């Protein structure tokens, strides 16, 4: 339901056409909650049918300007204050870390360094957004900058952790655990040539 509330939130600041709303969405929310043009326009139709949004003005070439209604504002406030946020319940990249002992320490280290580089690229993207955006006093700008700080701090922490973990998997203790696991797999005939396999994919 978050796309619905993202659209309501943008319209709460000011009325907008579907085209203008999509531009604002891409400029402010796309890194947090990506959506296609068809999804945003489709959500506008659903919100209008539900009475949460209304067509406030008509322009040339069939242009429609949408505005949030009182019911829409009440729904947005309800979502902001009473609905528990739902974070990602699964993390494919972190799940793989539990089983890196199945591959060689070099393969495990390669995988983790790939994760570090991925986080570094994300951090660079956030920094570019921060440095090139003209932050003003409007709601989406002020609070968008606060949200961007989350991405900056999280990506920096993820890179730091991944580089630390890449060193940890080459420690004596990690090597011993990996050797025991792979020895067990060889004894059971299930190793499948682990020494020759590429490192696990960059599954983020």
PDB file of N, CA, C and O in Angstrom, residues 103-129:
ATOM      1  N   UNK A 103      32.036 -22.700   0.485  1.00  0.00           N
ATOM      2  CA  UNK A 103      33.004 -22.393  -0.565  1.00  0.00           C
ATOM      3  C   UNK A 103      34.351 -22.088   0.076  1.00  0.00           C
ATOM      4  O   UNK A 103      34.496 -22.088   1.293  1.00  0.00           O
ATOM      5  N   UNK A 104      35.360 -21.840  -0.744  1.00  0.00           N
ATOM      6  CA  UNK A 104      36.692 -21.582  -0.206  1.00  0.00           C
ATOM      7  C   UNK A 104      36.748 -20.194   0.420  1.00  0.00           C
ATOM      8  O   UNK A 104      35.944 -19.312   0.082  1.00  0.00           O
ATOM      9  N   UNK A 105      37.698 -19.950   1.332  1.00  0.00           N
ATOM     10  CA  UNK A 105      37.848 -18.615   1.917  1.00  0.00           C
ATOM     11  C   UNK A 105      38.043 -17.529   0.862  1.00  0.00           C
ATOM     12  O   UNK A 105      37.545 -16.419   1.012  1.00  0.00           O
ATOM     13  N   UNK A 106      38.770 -17.850  -0.218  1.00  0.00           N
ATOM     14  CA  UNK A 106      38.979 -16.867  -1.283  1.00  0.00           C
ATOM     15  C   UNK A 106      37.657 -16.532  -1.968  1.00  0.00           C
ATOM     16  O   UNK A 106      37.379 -15.359  -2.271  1.00  0.00           O
ATOM     17  N   UNK A 107      36.844 -17.550  -2.214  1.00  0.00           N
ATOM     18  CA  UNK A 107      35.534 -17.312  -2.830  1.00  0.00           C
ATOM     19  C   UNK A 107      34.641 -16.494  -1.909  1.00  0.00           C
ATOM     20  O   UNK A 107      33.935 -15.581  -2.354  1.00  0.00           O
ATOM     21  N   UNK A 108      34.675 -16.819  -0.628  1.00  0.00           N
ATOM     22  CA  UNK A 108      33.879 -16.075   0.345  1.00  0.00           C
ATOM     23  C   UNK A 108      34.336 -14.616   0.413  1.00  0.00           C
ATOM     24  O   UNK A 108      33.514 -13.689   0.447  1.00  0.00           O
ATOM     25  N   UNK A 109      35.644 -14.422   0.413  1.00  0.00           N
ATOM     26  CA  UNK A 109      36.172 -13.064   0.467  1.00  0.00           C
ATOM     27  C   UNK A 109      35.790 -12.280  -0.786  1.00  0.00           C
ATOM     28  O   UNK A 109      35.419 -11.102  -0.711  1.00  0.00           O
ATOM     29  N   UNK A 110      35.855 -12.922  -1.933  1.00  0.00           N
ATOM     30  CA  UNK A 110      35.477 -12.269  -3.188  1.00  0.00           C
ATOM     31  C   UNK A 110      34.027 -11.813  -3.147  1.00  0.00           C
ATOM     32  O   UNK A 110      33.692 -10.700  -3.550  1.00  0.00           O
ATOM     33  N   UNK A 111      33.168 -12.692  -2.656  1.00  0.00           N
ATOM     34  CA  UNK A 111      31.741 -12.341  -2.555  1.00  0.00           C
ATOM     35  C   UNK A 111      31.537 -11.109  -1.669  1.00  0.00           C
ATOM     36  O   UNK A 111      30.815 -10.173  -2.023  1.00  0.00           O
ATOM     37  N   UNK A 112      32.178 -11.088  -0.522  1.00  0.00           N
ATOM     38  CA  UNK A 112      32.007  -9.984   0.417  1.00  0.00           C
ATOM     39  C   UNK A 112      32.593  -8.683  -0.115  1.00  0.00           C
ATOM     40  O   UNK A 112      32.023  -7.608   0.101  1.00  0.00           O
ATOM     41  N   UNK A 113      33.694  -8.771  -0.830  1.00  0.00           N
ATOM     42  CA  UNK A 113      34.270  -7.566  -1.423  1.00  0.00           C
ATOM     43  C   UNK A 113      33.368  -7.028  -2.529  1.00  0.00           C
ATOM     44  O   UNK A 113      33.296  -5.811  -2.753  1.00  0.00           O
ATOM     45  N   UNK A 114      32.657  -7.914  -3.209  1.00  0.00           N
ATOM     46  CA  UNK A 114      31.669  -7.476  -4.196  1.00  0.00           C
ATOM     47  C   UNK A 114      30.551  -6.692  -3.512  1.00  0.00           C
ATOM     48  O   UNK A 114      30.082  -5.673  -4.025  1.00  0.00           O
ATOM     49  N   UNK A 115      30.141  -7.179  -2.335  1.00  0.00           N
ATOM     50  CA  UNK A 115      29.113  -6.475  -1.581  1.00  0.00           C
ATOM     51  C   UNK A 115      29.609  -5.102  -1.128  1.00  0.00           C
ATOM     52  O   UNK A 115      28.859  -4.120  -1.131  1.00  0.00           O
ATOM     53  N   UNK A 116      30.897  -5.039  -0.739  1.00  0.00           N
ATOM     54  CA  UNK A 116      31.469  -3.772  -0.319  1.00  0.00           C
ATOM     55  C   UNK A 116      31.466  -2.770  -1.467  1.00  0.00           C
ATOM     56  O   UNK A 116      31.123  -1.592  -1.288  1.00  0.00           O
ATOM     57  N   UNK A 117      31.829  -3.233  -2.651  1.00  0.00           N
ATOM     58  CA  UNK A 117      31.848  -2.347  -3.814  1.00  0.00           C
ATOM     59  C   UNK A 117      30.440  -1.894  -4.178  1.00  0.00           C
ATOM     60  O   UNK A 117      30.223  -0.744  -4.568  1.00  0.00           O
ATOM     61  N   UNK A 118      29.499  -2.790  -4.029  1.00  0.00           N
ATOM     62  CA  UNK A 118      28.110  -2.430  -4.312  1.00  0.00           C
ATOM     63  C   UNK A 118      27.629  -1.328  -3.367  1.00  0.00           C
ATOM     64  O   UNK A 118      26.984  -0.367  -3.783  1.00  0.00           O
ATOM     65  N   UNK A 119      27.959  -1.463  -2.099  1.00  0.00           N
ATOM     66  CA  UNK A 119      27.578  -0.447  -1.117  1.00  0.00           C
ATOM     67  C   UNK A 119      28.291   0.870  -1.390  1.00  0.00           C
ATOM     68  O   UNK A 119      27.718   1.952  -1.215  1.00  0.00           O
ATOM     69  N   UNK A 120      29.546   0.785  -1.821  1.00  0.00           N
ATOM     70  CA  UNK A 120      30.313   1.998  -2.129  1.00  0.00           C
ATOM     71  C   UNK A 120      29.676   2.742  -3.303  1.00  0.00           C
ATOM     72  O   UNK A 120      29.604   3.983  -3.301  1.00  0.00           O
ATOM     73  N   UNK A 121      29.210   1.994  -4.301  1.00  0.00           N
ATOM     74  CA  UNK A 121      28.546   2.631  -5.446  1.00  0.00           C
ATOM     75  C   UNK A 121      27.244   3.293  -5.012  1.00  0.00           C
ATOM     76  O   UNK A 121      26.913   4.401  -5.461  1.00  0.00           O
ATOM     77  N   UNK A 122      26.508   2.620  -4.135  1.00  0.00           N
ATOM     78  CA  UNK A 122      25.255   3.197  -3.633  1.00  0.00           C
ATOM     79  C   UNK A 122      25.540   4.483  -2.863  1.00  0.00           C
ATOM     80  O   UNK A 122      24.842   5.490  -3.023  1.00  0.00           O
ATOM     81  N   UNK A 123      26.596   4.448  -2.047  1.00  0.00           N
ATOM     82  CA  UNK A 123      26.956   5.631  -1.266  1.00  0.00           C
ATOM     83  C   UNK A 123      27.329   6.794  -2.183  1.00  0.00           C
ATOM     84  O   UNK A 123      26.933   7.946  -1.936  1.00  0.00           O
ATOM     85  N   UNK A 124      28.061   6.490  -3.243  1.00  0.00           N
ATOM     86  CA  UNK A 124      28.460   7.524  -4.197  1.00  0.00           C
ATOM     87  C   UNK A 124      27.231   8.128  -4.888  1.00  0.00           C
ATOM     88  O   UNK A 124      27.184   9.333  -5.140  1.00  0.00           O
ATOM     89  N   UNK A 125      26.255   7.279  -5.179  1.00  0.00           N
ATOM     90  CA  UNK A 125      25.020   7.765  -5.802  1.00  0.00           C
ATOM     91  C   UNK A 125      24.282   8.710  -4.871  1.00  0.00           C
ATOM     92  O   UNK A 125      23.814   9.776  -5.284  1.00  0.00           O
ATOM     93  N   UNK A 126      24.179   8.331  -3.597  1.00  0.00           N
ATOM     94  CA  UNK A 126      23.499   9.185  -2.620  1.00  0.00           C
ATOM     95  C   UNK A 126      24.237  10.513  -2.442  1.00  0.00           C
ATOM     96  O   UNK A 126      23.609  11.565  -2.307  1.00  0.00           O
ATOM     97  N   UNK A 127      25.562  10.463  -2.435  1.00  0.00           N
ATOM     98  CA  UNK A 127      26.349  11.684  -2.288  1.00  0.00           C
ATOM     99  C   UNK A 127      26.120  12.605  -3.492  1.00  0.00           C
ATOM    100  O   UNK A 127      26.017  13.837  -3.335  1.00  0.00           O
ATOM    101  N   UNK A 128      26.038  12.007  -4.671  1.00  0.00           N
ATOM    102  CA  UNK A 128      25.795  12.802  -5.877  1.00  0.00           C
ATOM    103  C   UNK A 128      24.436  13.487  -5.801  1.00  0.00           C
ATOM    104  O   UNK A 128      24.308  14.672  -6.158  1.00  0.00           O
ATOM    105  N   UNK A 129      23.425  12.745  -5.340  1.00  0.00           N
ATOM    106  CA  UNK A 129      22.095  13.331  -5.178  1.00  0.00           C
ATOM    107  C   UNK A 129      22.146  14.492  -4.195  1.00  0.00           C
ATOM    108  O   UNK A 129      21.589  15.565  -4.439  1.00  0.00           O
TER     109      UNK A 129
END
